[in-house]
Amino acid sequence: MGGYYRSYIFKSKGRDLSFLHQVFLHRAFDMLVHFVTDEASKIPAVRAMLEPQFGVIPQLLGVGDTPGSSNGVLMVDADLRQMVRVEQIRLVLRKLSCISEKLFVVQNQVRSMVEQAYALGATDVISRPKEIIPKLVQIAEKSAQTDLAIASPETDDSAAAFASLFSAIRNGKSINLSDAERATSQIIDSVAQNGLSAWLDEVRRYHQATFQHCLLVSGVAVGFAMDIGFDTPDIRRLGMAATLHDIGKAHIPLSILDKPGRLDPTEERIMRRHPVIGYDLLKDIPNISPEILDGVRHHHEYLDGSGYPDALRAPEISDLVRLLTISDIFAALIESRPYRPAMLRPEAYKILCGMDGQLERSLVKAFRNVALVV
Ligand SMILES: [Fe+2]
Ligand SMILES: [Fe+2]
């Protein structure tokens, strides 16, 4: 059965894509496909067909639990003539009820199966493998347009700069720092003019998780730097380090980045590579500032030596990195995750206060104003 999928592999290499198309295609890279099937052999075949253009989260019917998620597309390929399968699919659909797009694959358009698919709530029924990727790209484009329609010009432009940056990295092209500079300048202008709270509200409406995180961390770090009276070049340096801090995640599989649940130890090990990947991606760029490289590599280090990747201790951790780490943790806590809702700002600040020994106490104290007031 797996061969059914292997017969069609999507090829985009060598095509000349416009910038907007690249942004749209990038959105396809960021879309998760929850693939639900009754045959284990279809899982590697679907992965071979869809990855890395899409993140695939497979589920074999009747095996394990379905983690909740509101992200991406559901794609079901199972024998809908068997009532036991239909019941299992119903359970999965209940868990994933927030996902609006539900594609069912029914080979040869078997009539009873097509009817059953729609009865289960299918938004589309696909009969041939070659229809799958165009359909998924169409859904990703629609979702990108919705994001662009609700976002302000600043969020829109900053997000497009991130899309361009991540897309270049995933396609093995060289990184253009002007994209990061553009995003950082927009963030600095917006926080200076409208305050941090307005920026956080704006960014939270933008639902793509990795971009949202980078935009949030940059806004928080810039707000922090302004609040403690940094001069303009230092605000810009910290802003750039924050914008680029998780750039290494462009090389972490989406199935790990957007996993709707906690990471297992193997996935955690892969995820923990992102600071070094980011550092390696940036280190040979001419004139890149050492502070940015420091921030990208060390934003998960703690003063007591319990962080990664280099287990640095307090004397080896720069001020810029200390500020960035506080901003990063705070931003992560006030984001919603598939397995937990967003924390309120006072609640997130309390967690920072409890990390005594890992974060610098005086900076956490100074951050209070940013966390609770600005
Ligand atoms: Fe990180
Ligand atoms: Fe981060």
mmCIF file of C-alpha atoms and ligand atoms in Angstrom:
data_model
loop_
_atom_site.group_PDB
_atom_site.id
_atom_site.type_symbol
_atom_site.label_atom_id
_atom_site.label_comp_id
_atom_site.label_asym_id
_atom_site.label_seq_id
_atom_site.Cartn_x
_atom_site.Cartn_y
_atom_site.Cartn_z
ATOM 1 C CA MET A 1 0.000 0.000 0.000
ATOM 2 C CA GLY A 2 2.895 2.356 0.726
ATOM 3 C CA GLY A 3 3.764 2.319 -2.988
ATOM 4 C CA TYR A 4 0.558 4.210 -3.669
ATOM 5 C CA TYR A 5 2.180 7.273 -2.136
ATOM 6 C CA ARG A 6 5.705 6.654 -3.421
ATOM 7 C CA SER A 7 4.397 6.950 -6.984
ATOM 8 C CA TYR A 8 4.197 10.715 -6.563
ATOM 9 C CA ILE A 9 6.996 12.810 -5.091
ATOM 10 C CA PHE A 10 6.814 16.581 -5.083
ATOM 11 C CA LYS A 11 9.711 18.406 -6.692
ATOM 12 C CA SER A 12 10.228 22.138 -6.281
ATOM 13 C CA LYS A 13 13.982 22.357 -6.824
ATOM 14 C CA GLY A 14 15.158 24.503 -9.726
ATOM 15 C CA ARG A 15 11.944 26.499 -9.921
ATOM 16 C CA ASP A 16 12.137 30.264 -9.977
ATOM 17 C CA LEU A 17 9.844 31.437 -7.194
ATOM 18 C CA SER A 18 8.719 34.992 -6.499
ATOM 19 C CA PHE A 19 9.242 36.330 -2.974
ATOM 20 C CA LEU A 20 5.554 36.051 -2.118
ATOM 21 C CA HIS A 21 5.505 32.539 -3.476
ATOM 22 C CA GLN A 22 8.524 31.725 -1.323
ATOM 23 C CA VAL A 23 6.662 33.059 1.712
ATOM 24 C CA PHE A 24 3.658 30.912 0.796
ATOM 25 C CA LEU A 25 5.848 27.899 0.132
ATOM 26 C CA HIS A 26 7.564 28.553 3.423
ATOM 27 C CA ARG A 27 4.152 28.442 5.081
ATOM 28 C CA ALA A 28 3.770 25.014 3.551
ATOM 29 C CA PHE A 29 7.027 24.039 5.310
ATOM 30 C CA ASP A 30 5.465 25.195 8.557
ATOM 31 C CA MET A 31 2.189 23.349 8.234
ATOM 32 C CA LEU A 32 1.658 20.173 10.195
ATOM 33 C CA VAL A 33 -0.123 17.217 8.648
ATOM 34 C CA HIS A 34 -1.706 14.879 11.220
ATOM 35 C CA PHE A 35 -1.704 11.661 9.232
ATOM 36 C CA VAL A 36 -4.135 9.051 10.539
ATOM 37 C CA THR A 37 -4.061 5.597 9.006
ATOM 38 C CA ASP A 38 -4.901 1.937 9.634
ATOM 39 C CA GLU A 39 -1.762 0.604 7.894
ATOM 40 C CA ALA A 40 1.706 1.090 9.412
ATOM 41 C CA SER A 41 3.358 0.757 5.977
ATOM 42 C CA LYS A 42 1.682 3.947 4.771
ATOM 43 C CA ILE A 43 3.456 6.072 7.390
ATOM 44 C CA PRO A 44 7.024 5.946 5.964
ATOM 45 C CA ALA A 45 5.597 6.339 2.465
ATOM 46 C CA VAL A 46 3.639 9.469 3.382
ATOM 47 C CA ARG A 47 6.671 10.861 5.211
ATOM 48 C CA ALA A 48 8.826 10.285 2.114
ATOM 49 C CA MET A 49 6.261 12.108 0.019
ATOM 50 C CA LEU A 50 5.533 15.090 2.290
ATOM 51 C CA GLU A 51 8.680 15.810 4.316
ATOM 52 C CA PRO A 52 10.433 18.200 4.468
ATOM 53 C CA GLN A 53 7.821 20.363 2.722
ATOM 54 C CA PHE A 54 5.395 19.586 5.553
ATOM 55 C CA GLY A 55 5.771 18.369 9.113
ATOM 56 C CA VAL A 56 4.099 14.951 9.462
ATOM 57 C CA ILE A 57 2.641 13.672 12.748
ATOM 58 C CA PRO A 58 1.577 10.090 12.097
ATOM 59 C CA GLN A 59 -0.969 8.098 14.046
ATOM 60 C CA LEU A 60 -1.810 4.455 13.615
ATOM 61 C CA LEU A 61 -5.474 3.842 14.432
ATOM 62 C CA GLY A 62 -6.043 1.845 17.577
ATOM 63 C CA VAL A 63 -2.491 2.450 18.851
ATOM 64 C CA GLY A 64 -1.788 4.985 21.597
ATOM 65 C CA ASP A 65 -3.551 8.185 22.482
ATOM 66 C CA THR A 66 -4.125 11.231 20.257
ATOM 67 C CA PRO A 67 -2.544 14.404 21.636
ATOM 68 C CA GLY A 68 -4.794 17.451 21.178
ATOM 69 C CA SER A 69 -3.814 20.055 18.583
ATOM 70 C CA SER A 70 -5.390 22.972 16.778
ATOM 71 C CA ASN A 71 -2.648 23.312 14.210
ATOM 72 C CA GLY A 72 -2.437 22.198 10.602
ATOM 73 C CA VAL A 73 -4.416 19.685 8.591
ATOM 74 C CA LEU A 74 -5.858 16.283 9.332
ATOM 75 C CA MET A 75 -5.315 13.653 6.625
ATOM 76 C CA VAL A 76 -7.105 10.331 7.069
ATOM 77 C CA ASP A 77 -6.380 7.234 5.009
ATOM 78 C CA ALA A 78 -8.162 4.164 6.360
ATOM 79 C CA ASP A 79 -10.692 1.565 5.311
ATOM 80 C CA LEU A 80 -13.942 3.370 6.070
ATOM 81 C CA ARG A 81 -15.988 0.243 5.343
ATOM 82 C CA GLN A 82 -14.903 -1.216 8.694
ATOM 83 C CA MET A 83 -17.027 0.086 11.544
ATOM 84 C CA VAL A 84 -14.227 -0.408 14.074
ATOM 85 C CA ARG A 85 -12.047 1.959 12.016
ATOM 86 C CA VAL A 86 -14.850 4.509 11.726
ATOM 87 C CA GLU A 87 -15.266 4.485 15.516
ATOM 88 C CA GLN A 88 -11.509 4.921 16.024
ATOM 89 C CA ILE A 89 -11.496 7.843 13.571
ATOM 90 C CA ARG A 90 -14.396 9.438 15.443
ATOM 91 C CA LEU A 91 -12.310 9.376 18.642
ATOM 92 C CA VAL A 92 -9.356 10.992 16.860
ATOM 93 C CA LEU A 93 -11.629 13.641 15.317
ATOM 94 C CA ARG A 94 -12.999 14.492 18.729
ATOM 95 C CA LYS A 95 -9.448 15.120 20.028
ATOM 96 C CA LEU A 96 -8.572 17.196 16.970
ATOM 97 C CA SER A 97 -11.891 19.035 16.704
ATOM 98 C CA CYS A 98 -10.143 22.436 16.489
ATOM 99 C CA ILE A 99 -8.520 21.512 13.174
ATOM 100 C CA SER A 100 -10.773 22.843 10.456
ATOM 101 C CA GLU A 101 -9.277 21.144 7.373
ATOM 102 C CA LYS A 102 -9.979 17.411 7.210
ATOM 103 C CA LEU A 103 -8.799 15.584 4.101
ATOM 104 C CA PHE A 104 -9.752 11.980 3.505
ATOM 105 C CA VAL A 105 -7.877 9.820 1.004
ATOM 106 C CA VAL A 106 -10.207 7.372 -0.738
ATOM 107 C CA GLN A 107 -8.566 5.474 -3.564
ATOM 108 C CA ASN A 108 -10.698 4.890 -6.653
ATOM 109 C CA GLN A 109 -13.454 7.015 -5.093
ATOM 110 C CA VAL A 110 -15.207 3.970 -3.584
ATOM 111 C CA ARG A 111 -18.686 5.434 -3.202
ATOM 112 C CA SER A 112 -19.573 4.077 0.228
ATOM 113 C CA MET A 113 -16.206 5.291 1.585
ATOM 114 C CA VAL A 114 -16.628 8.794 0.099
ATOM 115 C CA GLU A 115 -20.067 9.053 1.710
ATOM 116 C CA GLN A 116 -18.669 7.841 5.033
ATOM 117 C CA ALA A 117 -15.807 10.385 4.795
ATOM 118 C CA TYR A 118 -18.247 13.292 4.411
ATOM 119 C CA ALA A 119 -20.445 11.847 7.160
ATOM 120 C CA LEU A 120 -17.379 11.986 9.416
ATOM 121 C CA GLY A 121 -16.864 15.671 8.583
ATOM 122 C CA ALA A 122 -14.384 15.556 5.676
ATOM 123 C CA THR A 123 -13.759 18.971 4.102
ATOM 124 C CA ASP A 124 -12.346 17.283 1.004
ATOM 125 C CA VAL A 125 -11.937 13.778 -0.397
ATOM 126 C CA ILE A 126 -8.864 13.012 -2.455
ATOM 127 C CA SER A 127 -8.557 10.004 -4.710
ATOM 128 C CA ARG A 128 -5.135 10.370 -6.310
ATOM 129 C CA PRO A 129 -1.751 10.942 -4.620
ATOM 130 C CA LYS A 130 -0.810 13.683 -7.049
ATOM 131 C CA GLU A 131 -3.713 15.794 -5.733
ATOM 132 C CA ILE A 132 -2.431 15.703 -2.158
ATOM 133 C CA ILE A 133 0.448 18.208 -2.265
ATOM 134 C CA PRO A 134 -1.349 20.845 -4.385
ATOM 135 C CA LYS A 135 -4.251 20.603 -1.935
ATOM 136 C CA LEU A 136 -1.945 21.018 1.101
ATOM 137 C CA VAL A 137 -0.137 23.968 -0.534
ATOM 138 C CA GLN A 138 -3.531 25.571 -1.216
ATOM 139 C CA ILE A 139 -4.475 25.213 2.464
ATOM 140 C CA ALA A 140 -1.091 26.621 3.593
ATOM 141 C CA GLU A 141 -1.571 29.622 1.271
ATOM 142 C CA LYS A 142 -5.052 30.244 2.628
ATOM 143 C CA SER A 143 -3.718 30.160 6.187
ATOM 144 C CA ALA A 144 -0.872 32.563 5.262
ATOM 145 C CA GLN A 145 -3.377 34.972 3.720
ATOM 146 C CA THR A 146 -5.512 34.863 6.866
ATOM 147 C CA ASP A 147 -2.452 35.689 8.966
ATOM 148 C CA LEU A 148 -1.457 38.531 6.669
ATOM 149 C CA ALA A 149 -5.013 39.892 6.702
ATOM 150 C CA ILE A 150 -5.196 40.079 10.498
ATOM 151 C CA ALA A 151 -1.658 41.273 11.124
ATOM 152 C CA SER A 152 -0.617 44.929 11.274
ATOM 153 C CA PRO A 153 1.865 46.194 8.655
ATOM 154 C CA GLU A 154 4.697 45.908 11.240
ATOM 155 C CA THR A 155 3.922 42.297 12.168
ATOM 156 C CA ASP A 156 3.307 41.491 8.532
ATOM 157 C CA ASP A 157 6.665 42.885 7.423
ATOM 158 C CA SER A 158 8.613 41.370 10.325
ATOM 159 C CA ALA A 159 6.983 37.991 9.738
ATOM 160 C CA ALA A 160 7.804 38.178 6.012
ATOM 161 C CA ALA A 161 11.444 38.903 6.948
ATOM 162 C CA PHE A 162 11.449 35.792 9.175
ATOM 163 C CA ALA A 163 9.819 33.725 6.449
ATOM 164 C CA SER A 164 12.524 34.790 4.032
ATOM 165 C CA LEU A 165 15.278 34.005 6.559
ATOM 166 C CA PHE A 166 13.964 30.539 7.491
ATOM 167 C CA SER A 167 13.130 29.685 3.895
ATOM 168 C CA ALA A 168 16.695 30.560 2.742
ATOM 169 C CA ILE A 169 18.188 28.357 5.469
ATOM 170 C CA ARG A 170 15.933 25.397 4.736
ATOM 171 C CA ASN A 171 16.775 25.662 1.039
ATOM 172 C CA GLY A 172 20.516 25.734 1.800
ATOM 173 C CA LYS A 173 20.922 29.324 0.573
ATOM 174 C CA SER A 174 23.110 31.902 2.263
ATOM 175 C CA ILE A 175 21.568 34.016 5.017
ATOM 176 C CA ASN A 176 20.854 37.635 4.257
ATOM 177 C CA LEU A 177 21.300 39.557 7.504
ATOM 178 C CA SER A 178 19.331 42.493 6.115
ATOM 179 C CA ASP A 179 16.150 40.399 6.637
ATOM 180 C CA ALA A 180 16.970 40.150 10.364
ATOM 181 C CA GLU A 181 17.903 43.848 10.474
ATOM 182 C CA ARG A 182 14.579 44.761 8.832
ATOM 183 C CA ALA A 183 12.583 42.717 11.346
ATOM 184 C CA THR A 184 14.573 44.121 14.286
ATOM 185 C CA SER A 185 14.098 47.747 13.171
ATOM 186 C CA GLN A 186 10.335 47.214 12.793
ATOM 187 C CA ILE A 187 10.176 45.732 16.294
ATOM 188 C CA ILE A 188 12.220 48.564 17.842
ATOM 189 C CA ASP A 189 10.006 51.194 16.136
ATOM 190 C CA SER A 190 6.803 49.459 17.200
ATOM 191 C CA VAL A 191 7.844 48.966 20.852
ATOM 192 C CA ALA A 192 9.150 52.564 21.042
ATOM 193 C CA GLN A 193 5.929 54.001 19.597
ATOM 194 C CA ASN A 194 3.177 51.773 21.002
ATOM 195 C CA GLY A 195 4.795 50.006 23.972
ATOM 196 C CA LEU A 196 5.548 46.346 24.578
ATOM 197 C CA SER A 197 2.000 45.277 25.493
ATOM 198 C CA ALA A 198 0.625 46.382 22.115
ATOM 199 C CA TRP A 199 3.407 44.459 20.345
ATOM 200 C CA LEU A 200 2.731 41.303 22.376
ATOM 201 C CA ASP A 201 -1.007 41.480 21.618
ATOM 202 C CA GLU A 202 -0.291 41.995 17.946
ATOM 203 C CA VAL A 203 2.172 39.121 17.668
ATOM 204 C CA ARG A 204 -0.059 36.697 19.535
ATOM 205 C CA ARG A 205 -2.648 36.989 16.776
ATOM 206 C CA TYR A 206 -0.049 35.613 14.392
ATOM 207 C CA HIS A 207 -0.410 31.890 14.800
ATOM 208 C CA GLN A 208 2.748 30.373 13.312
ATOM 209 C CA ALA A 209 4.578 29.154 16.414
ATOM 210 C CA THR A 210 8.294 29.612 15.605
ATOM 211 C CA PHE A 211 7.888 33.061 14.031
ATOM 212 C CA GLN A 212 5.628 34.087 16.884
ATOM 213 C CA HIS A 213 8.263 33.043 19.403
ATOM 214 C CA CYS A 214 11.078 34.970 17.643
ATOM 215 C CA LEU A 215 8.894 38.082 17.284
ATOM 216 C CA LEU A 216 7.898 37.871 20.948
ATOM 217 C CA VAL A 217 11.451 37.379 22.255
ATOM 218 C CA SER A 218 12.691 40.320 20.162
ATOM 219 C CA GLY A 219 9.887 42.555 21.437
ATOM 220 C CA VAL A 220 10.498 41.554 25.070
ATOM 221 C CA ALA A 221 14.305 41.971 24.782
ATOM 222 C CA VAL A 222 13.966 45.361 23.078
ATOM 223 C CA GLY A 223 11.417 46.487 25.714
ATOM 224 C CA PHE A 224 13.807 45.300 28.465
ATOM 225 C CA ALA A 225 16.812 47.122 26.932
ATOM 226 C CA MET A 226 14.784 50.348 26.571
ATOM 227 C CA ASP A 227 13.446 50.120 30.107
ATOM 228 C CA ILE A 228 16.879 49.805 31.691
ATOM 229 C CA GLY A 229 18.215 52.678 29.589
ATOM 230 C CA PHE A 230 20.445 51.002 26.997
ATOM 231 C CA ASP A 231 21.700 53.326 24.257
ATOM 232 C CA THR A 232 20.494 52.867 20.679
ATOM 233 C CA PRO A 233 23.417 50.696 19.412
ATOM 234 C CA ASP A 234 23.032 48.339 22.408
ATOM 235 C CA ILE A 235 19.244 48.091 21.923
ATOM 236 C CA ARG A 236 19.917 47.200 18.295
ATOM 237 C CA ARG A 237 22.585 44.589 19.216
ATOM 238 C CA LEU A 238 20.325 42.869 21.751
ATOM 239 C CA GLY A 239 17.392 43.112 19.331
ATOM 240 C CA MET A 240 19.402 41.428 16.568
ATOM 241 C CA ALA A 241 20.617 38.677 18.921
ATOM 242 C CA ALA A 242 16.990 38.086 19.978
ATOM 243 C CA THR A 243 15.710 38.070 16.408
ATOM 244 C CA LEU A 244 18.306 35.467 15.429
ATOM 245 C CA HIS A 245 18.527 33.501 18.696
ATOM 246 C CA ASP A 246 16.517 30.466 17.522
ATOM 247 C CA ILE A 247 17.566 30.552 13.873
ATOM 248 C CA GLY A 248 19.033 27.040 14.302
ATOM 249 C CA LYS A 249 15.464 25.744 14.665
ATOM 250 C CA ALA A 250 15.196 26.079 10.878
ATOM 251 C CA HIS A 251 17.103 22.765 10.801
ATOM 252 C CA ILE A 252 15.048 20.995 13.494
ATOM 253 C CA PRO A 253 12.271 18.775 12.060
ATOM 254 C CA LEU A 254 8.810 20.342 12.328
ATOM 255 C CA SER A 255 7.461 17.155 13.837
ATOM 256 C CA ILE A 256 9.677 17.972 16.861
ATOM 257 C CA LEU A 257 9.289 21.792 16.786
ATOM 258 C CA ASP A 258 5.498 21.696 16.667
ATOM 259 C CA LYS A 259 4.929 18.406 18.466
ATOM 260 C CA PRO A 260 1.595 18.610 20.260
ATOM 261 C CA GLY A 261 3.021 17.197 23.487
ATOM 262 C CA ARG A 262 6.193 17.040 25.537
ATOM 263 C CA LEU A 263 9.376 15.906 23.783
ATOM 264 C CA ASP A 264 10.782 12.466 24.535
ATOM 265 C CA PRO A 265 14.502 12.245 25.494
ATOM 266 C CA THR A 266 15.681 11.611 21.900
ATOM 267 C CA GLU A 267 13.631 14.518 20.551
ATOM 268 C CA GLU A 268 14.894 16.706 23.390
ATOM 269 C CA ARG A 269 18.498 15.875 22.427
ATOM 270 C CA ILE A 270 17.800 16.897 18.813
ATOM 271 C CA MET A 271 16.043 20.093 19.916
ATOM 272 C CA ARG A 272 19.014 21.015 22.119
ATOM 273 C CA ARG A 273 21.230 21.201 19.049
ATOM 274 C CA HIS A 274 19.577 24.405 17.818
ATOM 275 C CA PRO A 275 21.955 26.911 19.519
ATOM 276 C CA VAL A 276 25.032 25.292 17.923
ATOM 277 C CA ILE A 277 23.288 24.908 14.555
ATOM 278 C CA GLY A 278 22.375 28.611 14.679
ATOM 279 C CA TYR A 279 25.930 29.576 15.624
ATOM 280 C CA ASP A 280 27.365 27.489 12.774
ATOM 281 C CA LEU A 281 24.924 29.045 10.290
ATOM 282 C CA LEU A 282 25.988 32.580 11.250
ATOM 283 C CA LYS A 283 29.656 32.365 12.260
ATOM 284 C CA ASP A 284 31.149 32.834 8.784
ATOM 285 C CA ILE A 285 29.017 35.816 7.801
ATOM 286 C CA PRO A 286 31.452 38.731 7.283
ATOM 287 C CA ASN A 287 31.256 41.424 9.974
ATOM 288 C CA ILE A 288 28.676 39.613 12.098
ATOM 289 C CA SER A 289 29.034 40.964 15.612
ATOM 290 C CA PRO A 290 30.490 38.626 18.267
ATOM 291 C CA GLU A 291 27.621 39.617 20.614
ATOM 292 C CA ILE A 292 25.066 38.177 18.197
ATOM 293 C CA LEU A 293 27.016 34.923 17.888
ATOM 294 C CA ASP A 294 27.332 34.786 21.677
ATOM 295 C CA GLY A 295 23.579 35.285 22.108
ATOM 296 C CA VAL A 296 22.650 32.651 19.523
ATOM 297 C CA ARG A 297 24.985 30.020 20.983
ATOM 298 C CA HIS A 298 24.473 30.694 24.677
ATOM 299 C CA HIS A 299 20.859 31.739 25.263
ATOM 300 C CA HIS A 300 20.160 28.430 27.050
ATOM 301 C CA GLU A 301 23.107 28.697 29.466
ATOM 302 C CA TYR A 302 22.452 29.261 33.193
ATOM 303 C CA LEU A 303 24.669 30.938 35.792
ATOM 304 C CA ASP A 304 24.977 27.709 37.840
ATOM 305 C CA GLY A 305 26.360 25.737 34.867
ATOM 306 C CA SER A 306 23.188 23.674 34.335
ATOM 307 C CA GLY A 307 22.458 25.032 30.836
ATOM 308 C CA TYR A 308 23.566 23.970 27.352
ATOM 309 C CA PRO A 309 25.386 23.583 24.953
ATOM 310 C CA ASP A 310 28.649 24.553 26.715
ATOM 311 C CA ALA A 311 27.573 24.343 30.411
ATOM 312 C CA LEU A 312 29.021 27.833 30.932
ATOM 313 C CA ARG A 313 29.115 29.269 34.448
ATOM 314 C CA ALA A 314 28.394 32.816 35.639
ATOM 315 C CA PRO A 315 31.765 34.488 34.851
ATOM 316 C CA GLU A 316 31.600 33.202 31.250
ATOM 317 C CA ILE A 317 28.073 34.452 30.566
ATOM 318 C CA SER A 318 27.889 37.982 29.179
ATOM 319 C CA ASP A 319 25.330 40.621 30.211
ATOM 320 C CA LEU A 320 23.708 40.509 26.779
ATOM 321 C CA VAL A 321 23.190 36.755 27.085
ATOM 322 C CA ARG A 322 21.754 37.143 30.604
ATOM 323 C CA LEU A 323 19.178 39.645 29.312
ATOM 324 C CA LEU A 324 18.389 37.478 26.307
ATOM 325 C CA THR A 325 17.875 34.334 28.401
ATOM 326 C CA ILE A 326 15.394 36.112 30.689
ATOM 327 C CA SER A 327 13.499 37.502 27.665
ATOM 328 C CA ASP A 328 13.476 34.072 25.982
ATOM 329 C CA ILE A 329 12.096 32.200 28.997
ATOM 330 C CA PHE A 330 9.472 34.863 29.679
ATOM 331 C CA ALA A 331 8.319 34.894 26.042
ATOM 332 C CA ALA A 332 8.102 31.076 25.965
ATOM 333 C CA LEU A 333 5.925 31.079 29.102
ATOM 334 C CA ILE A 334 3.443 33.643 27.773
ATOM 335 C CA GLU A 335 3.007 31.704 24.508
ATOM 336 C CA SER A 336 0.338 29.054 24.257
ATOM 337 C CA ARG A 337 1.504 25.523 23.501
ATOM 338 C CA PRO A 338 -0.617 22.653 22.193
ATOM 339 C CA TYR A 339 -0.303 20.997 25.622
ATOM 340 C CA ARG A 340 -0.788 24.078 27.826
ATOM 341 C CA PRO A 341 -2.449 27.497 27.589
ATOM 342 C CA ALA A 342 -0.460 30.743 27.639
ATOM 343 C CA MET A 343 0.505 31.919 31.113
ATOM 344 C CA LEU A 344 -0.482 35.357 32.324
ATOM 345 C CA ARG A 345 2.419 37.782 32.645
ATOM 346 C CA PRO A 346 2.456 37.878 36.490
ATOM 347 C CA GLU A 347 2.445 34.081 36.619
ATOM 348 C CA ALA A 348 5.340 33.882 34.129
ATOM 349 C CA TYR A 349 7.298 36.477 36.121
ATOM 350 C CA LYS A 350 6.864 34.403 39.281
ATOM 351 C CA ILE A 351 8.559 31.480 37.540
ATOM 352 C CA LEU A 352 11.529 33.691 36.609
ATOM 353 C CA CYS A 353 11.778 34.764 40.257
ATOM 354 C CA GLY A 354 11.934 31.096 41.255
ATOM 355 C CA MET A 355 14.967 30.468 39.028
ATOM 356 C CA ASP A 356 17.364 31.952 41.545
ATOM 357 C CA GLY A 357 20.903 30.710 40.933
ATOM 358 C CA GLN A 358 20.197 30.185 37.243
ATOM 359 C CA LEU A 359 19.262 33.768 36.276
ATOM 360 C CA GLU A 360 20.832 36.941 37.641
ATOM 361 C CA ARG A 361 18.697 38.117 40.541
ATOM 362 C CA SER A 362 19.265 41.846 39.991
ATOM 363 C CA LEU A 363 18.284 41.558 36.319
ATOM 364 C CA VAL A 364 15.153 39.555 37.134
ATOM 365 C CA LYS A 365 14.276 42.309 39.579
ATOM 366 C CA ALA A 366 14.848 44.963 36.920
ATOM 367 C CA PHE A 367 12.699 42.902 34.528
ATOM 368 C CA ARG A 368 9.670 43.263 36.836
ATOM 369 C CA ASN A 369 8.693 46.520 35.222
ATOM 370 C CA VAL A 370 8.833 44.968 31.741
ATOM 371 C CA ALA A 371 7.008 41.801 32.780
ATOM 372 C CA LEU A 372 4.171 43.478 34.636
ATOM 373 C CA VAL A 373 3.866 47.100 33.611
ATOM 374 C CA VAL A 374 5.230 48.225 30.237
HETATM 375 FE FE FE B 1 16.356 28.565 21.939
HETATM 376 FE FE FE B 2 13.830 30.771 22.132
#
